[in-house]
C-alpha positions as CSV (number, residue, x, y, z in Angstrom):
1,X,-28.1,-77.6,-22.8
2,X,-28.1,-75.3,-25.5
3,X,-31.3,-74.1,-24.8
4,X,-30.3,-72.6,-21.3
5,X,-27.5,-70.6,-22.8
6,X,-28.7,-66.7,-23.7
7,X,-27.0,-64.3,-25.9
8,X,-25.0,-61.1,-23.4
9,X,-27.1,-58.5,-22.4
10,X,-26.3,-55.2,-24.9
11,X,-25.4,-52.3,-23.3
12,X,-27.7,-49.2,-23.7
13,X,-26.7,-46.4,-26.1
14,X,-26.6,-43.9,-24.1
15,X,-24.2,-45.3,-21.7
16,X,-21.2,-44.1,-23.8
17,X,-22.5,-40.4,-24.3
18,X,-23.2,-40.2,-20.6
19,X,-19.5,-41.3,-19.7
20,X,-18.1,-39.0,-22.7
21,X,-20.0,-36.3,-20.9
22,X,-18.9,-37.0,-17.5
23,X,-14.8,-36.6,-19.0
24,X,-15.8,-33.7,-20.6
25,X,-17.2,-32.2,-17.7
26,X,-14.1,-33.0,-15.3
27,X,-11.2,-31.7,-18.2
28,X,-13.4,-28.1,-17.8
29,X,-13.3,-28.1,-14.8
30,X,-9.8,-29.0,-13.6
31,X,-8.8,-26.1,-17.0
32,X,-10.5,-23.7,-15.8
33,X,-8.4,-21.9,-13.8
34,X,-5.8,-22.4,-16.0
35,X,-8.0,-20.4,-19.0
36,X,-9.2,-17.8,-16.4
37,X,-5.6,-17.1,-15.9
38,X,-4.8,-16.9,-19.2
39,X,-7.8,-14.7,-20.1
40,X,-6.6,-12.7,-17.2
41,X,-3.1,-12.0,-18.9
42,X,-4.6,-11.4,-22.4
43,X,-6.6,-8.6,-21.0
44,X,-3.8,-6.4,-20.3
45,X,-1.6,-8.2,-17.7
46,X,1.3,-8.6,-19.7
47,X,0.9,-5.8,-22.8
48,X,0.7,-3.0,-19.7
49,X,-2.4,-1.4,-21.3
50,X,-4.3,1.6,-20.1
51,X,-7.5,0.0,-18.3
52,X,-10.6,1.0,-20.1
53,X,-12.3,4.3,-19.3
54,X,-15.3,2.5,-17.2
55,X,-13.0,0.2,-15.0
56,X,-11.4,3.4,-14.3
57,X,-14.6,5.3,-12.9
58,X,-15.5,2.2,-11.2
59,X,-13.1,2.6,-8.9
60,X,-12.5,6.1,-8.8
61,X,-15.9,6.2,-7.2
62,X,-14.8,3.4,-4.5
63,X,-12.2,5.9,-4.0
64,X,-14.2,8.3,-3.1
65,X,-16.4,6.8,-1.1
66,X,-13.7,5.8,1.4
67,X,-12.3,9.4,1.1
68,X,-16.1,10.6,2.5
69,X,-16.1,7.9,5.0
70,X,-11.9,9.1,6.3
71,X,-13.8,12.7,6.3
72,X,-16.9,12.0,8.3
73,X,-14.6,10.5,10.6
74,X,-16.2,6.9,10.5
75,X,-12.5,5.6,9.3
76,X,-8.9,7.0,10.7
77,X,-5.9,7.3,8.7
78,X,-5.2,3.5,9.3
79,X,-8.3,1.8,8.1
80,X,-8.5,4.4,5.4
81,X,-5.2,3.2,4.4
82,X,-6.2,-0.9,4.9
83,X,-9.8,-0.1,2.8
84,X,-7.1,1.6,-0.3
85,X,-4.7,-1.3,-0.1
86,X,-8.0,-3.7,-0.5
87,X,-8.8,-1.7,-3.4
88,X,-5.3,-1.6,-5.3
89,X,-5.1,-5.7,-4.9
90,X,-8.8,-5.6,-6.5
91,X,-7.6,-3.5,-9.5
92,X,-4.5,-5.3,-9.6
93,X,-6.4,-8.2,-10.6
94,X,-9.3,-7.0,-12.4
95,X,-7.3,-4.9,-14.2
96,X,-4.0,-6.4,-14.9
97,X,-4.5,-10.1,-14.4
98,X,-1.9,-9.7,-11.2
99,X,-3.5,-11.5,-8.1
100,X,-1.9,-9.2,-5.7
101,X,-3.0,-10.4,-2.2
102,X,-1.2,-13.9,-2.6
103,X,2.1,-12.0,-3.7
104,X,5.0,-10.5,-1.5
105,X,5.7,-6.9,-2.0
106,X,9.1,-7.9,-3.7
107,X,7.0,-10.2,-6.0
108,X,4.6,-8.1,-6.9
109,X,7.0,-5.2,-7.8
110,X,8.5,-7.7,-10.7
111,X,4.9,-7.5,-11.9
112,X,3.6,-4.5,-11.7
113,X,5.8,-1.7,-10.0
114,X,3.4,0.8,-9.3
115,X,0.9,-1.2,-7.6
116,X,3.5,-2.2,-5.2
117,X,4.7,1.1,-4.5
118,X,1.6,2.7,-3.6
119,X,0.8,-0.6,-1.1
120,X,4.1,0.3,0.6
121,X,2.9,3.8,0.7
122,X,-0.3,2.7,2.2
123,X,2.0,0.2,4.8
124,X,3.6,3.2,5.7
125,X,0.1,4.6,7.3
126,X,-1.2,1.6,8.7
127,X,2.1,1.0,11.1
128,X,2.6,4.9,11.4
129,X,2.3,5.9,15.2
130,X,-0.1,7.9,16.5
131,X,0.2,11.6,17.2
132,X,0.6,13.0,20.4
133,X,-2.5,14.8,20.5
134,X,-4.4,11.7,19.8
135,X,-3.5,9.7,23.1
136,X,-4.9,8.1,25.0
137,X,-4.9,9.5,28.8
138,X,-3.3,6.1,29.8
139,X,-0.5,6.5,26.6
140,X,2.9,7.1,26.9
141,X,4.1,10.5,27.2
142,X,7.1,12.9,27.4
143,X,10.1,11.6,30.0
144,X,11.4,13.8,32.1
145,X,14.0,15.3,29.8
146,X,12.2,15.9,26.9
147,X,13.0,13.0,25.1
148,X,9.5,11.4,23.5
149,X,8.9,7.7,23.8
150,X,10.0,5.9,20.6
151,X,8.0,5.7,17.9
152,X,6.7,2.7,15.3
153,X,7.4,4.8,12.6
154,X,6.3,8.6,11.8
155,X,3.1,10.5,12.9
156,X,0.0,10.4,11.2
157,X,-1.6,13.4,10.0
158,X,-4.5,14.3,7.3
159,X,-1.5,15.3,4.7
160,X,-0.6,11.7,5.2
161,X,-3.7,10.2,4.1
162,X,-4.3,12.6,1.2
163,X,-1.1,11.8,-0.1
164,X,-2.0,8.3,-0.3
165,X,-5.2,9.0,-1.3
166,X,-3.5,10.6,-4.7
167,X,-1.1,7.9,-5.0
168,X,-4.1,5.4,-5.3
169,X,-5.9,8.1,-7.9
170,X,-2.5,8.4,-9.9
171,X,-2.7,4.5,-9.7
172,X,-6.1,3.8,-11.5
173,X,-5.9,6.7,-13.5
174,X,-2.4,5.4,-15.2
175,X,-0.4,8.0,-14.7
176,X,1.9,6.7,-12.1
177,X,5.5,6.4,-13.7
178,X,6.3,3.6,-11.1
179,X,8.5,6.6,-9.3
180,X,9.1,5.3,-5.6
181,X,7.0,8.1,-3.9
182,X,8.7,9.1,-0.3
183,X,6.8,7.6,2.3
184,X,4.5,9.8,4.0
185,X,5.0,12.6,1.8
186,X,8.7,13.2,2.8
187,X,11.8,12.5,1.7
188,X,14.0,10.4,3.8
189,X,16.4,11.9,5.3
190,X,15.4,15.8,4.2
191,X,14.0,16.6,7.5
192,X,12.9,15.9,11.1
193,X,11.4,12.3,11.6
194,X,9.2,12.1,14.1
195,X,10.3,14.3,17.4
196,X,14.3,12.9,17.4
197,X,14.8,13.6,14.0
198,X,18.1,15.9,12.3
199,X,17.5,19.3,12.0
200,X,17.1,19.8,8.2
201,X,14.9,21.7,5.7
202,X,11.7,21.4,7.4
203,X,12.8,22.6,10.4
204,X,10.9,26.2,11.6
205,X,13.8,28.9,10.6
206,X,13.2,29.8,14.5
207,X,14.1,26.3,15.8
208,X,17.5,26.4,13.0
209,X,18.6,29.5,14.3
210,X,18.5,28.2,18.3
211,X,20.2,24.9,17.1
212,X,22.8,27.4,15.4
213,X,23.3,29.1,18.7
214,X,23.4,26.5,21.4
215,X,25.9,25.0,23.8
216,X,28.5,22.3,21.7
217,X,27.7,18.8,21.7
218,X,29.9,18.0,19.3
219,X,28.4,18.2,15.8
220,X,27.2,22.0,15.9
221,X,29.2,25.1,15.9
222,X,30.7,26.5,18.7
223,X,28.8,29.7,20.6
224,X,29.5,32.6,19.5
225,X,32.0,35.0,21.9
226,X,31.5,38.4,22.7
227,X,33.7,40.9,21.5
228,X,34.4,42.6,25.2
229,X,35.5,39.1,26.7
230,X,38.2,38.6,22.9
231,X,39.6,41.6,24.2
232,X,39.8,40.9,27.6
233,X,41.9,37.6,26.5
């Protein structure tokens, strides 16, 4: 009986490497995008360095091949804006390690202020409403009493766009102090929004004086009376 008993079968050698290979393999994998986050962080996300001098052209040139494209008139002022905002969430993670098209605004600002105030600049143009002149022959228009339809927000205009345009060059260049810039180009509240705005600064010094001199409604000042009709009373 002894004779029809045979020793186990060996294993081959290489069995072991190829399952120590096959671990190794799996850890990298499953790490990685824990390292490439990290790697991300240590290039400048978290110290807030100046991007190098060659990121910085890179993108300067994107810049200004979307400002050619907004001039030719292939792009208006809202897909000018939505091809800038692409381009900040691109630096923000090429440059700073900040993977800004998976973040809320409010996030986003924790990480890296500036960023997030030029993309609300840049929301600013791509909800802004259309002008007037731009209308469709179907669109809205004045009612019957002057007052203008309402409005998603203010008009666009080529000011506007070059506004955010700078914002974005201020951006890459690193010489945005994270100051909230007034959207649009004007301060709230320092003038006329849209057509139903206050009377303020910006308003013509022709249109201030008529508000100065027209019927009471209750906020301005009363007309001015004659001096034949004081001395008649």
């Amino acid at each position: 009986m002894s004779a029809d008993l045979s020793a186990p079968v060996q294993a081959a050698a290489g069995w072991p490497l190829l399952g120590a290979a096959l671990v190794a393999v799996s850890a990298a994998v499953l790490a990685w995008p824990l390292l490439r986050r990290a790697l991300r962080t240590l290039r400048g996300g978290a110290s807030g360095a100046v991007p190098p001098a060659r990121l910085a052209v890179v993108y300067e040139r994107r810049i200004g091949a979307i400002e050619g494209r907004w001039e030719a008139g292939e792009l208006d002022a809202r897909g000018c804006a939505l091809a800038l905002g692409r381009l900040v969430r691109d630096y923000c993670a090429e440059a700073r390690g900040v993977d800004a098209a998976a973040l809320h605004l409010r996030d986003l600002r924790a990480r890296f202020a500036p960023a997030a105030t030029v993309i609300e600049r840049l929301y600013a143009l791509e909800f802004a409403a259309e002008p007037a002149a731009g209308r469709t022959a179907g669109a809205p228009t004045l009612r019957a009493h002057g007052t203008p339809p309402a409005q998603d927000g203010p008009p666009l205009d080529g000011a506007a766009t070059r506004g955010a345009l700078r914002a974005v060059r201020r951006l890459i260049a690193g010489t945005d102090g994270g100051q909230r810039p007034a959207a649009l180009g004007a301060s709230r509240g320092s003038g006329p929004v849209g057509a139903r705005g206050p009377v303020g600064a910006c308003t013509p010094a022709s249109a201030r004086a008529a508000h100065a001199g027209a019927a009471p409604t209750g906020r301005g000042p009363a007309p001015t009376v004659p001096a034949a009709v004081r001395e008649a009373r």
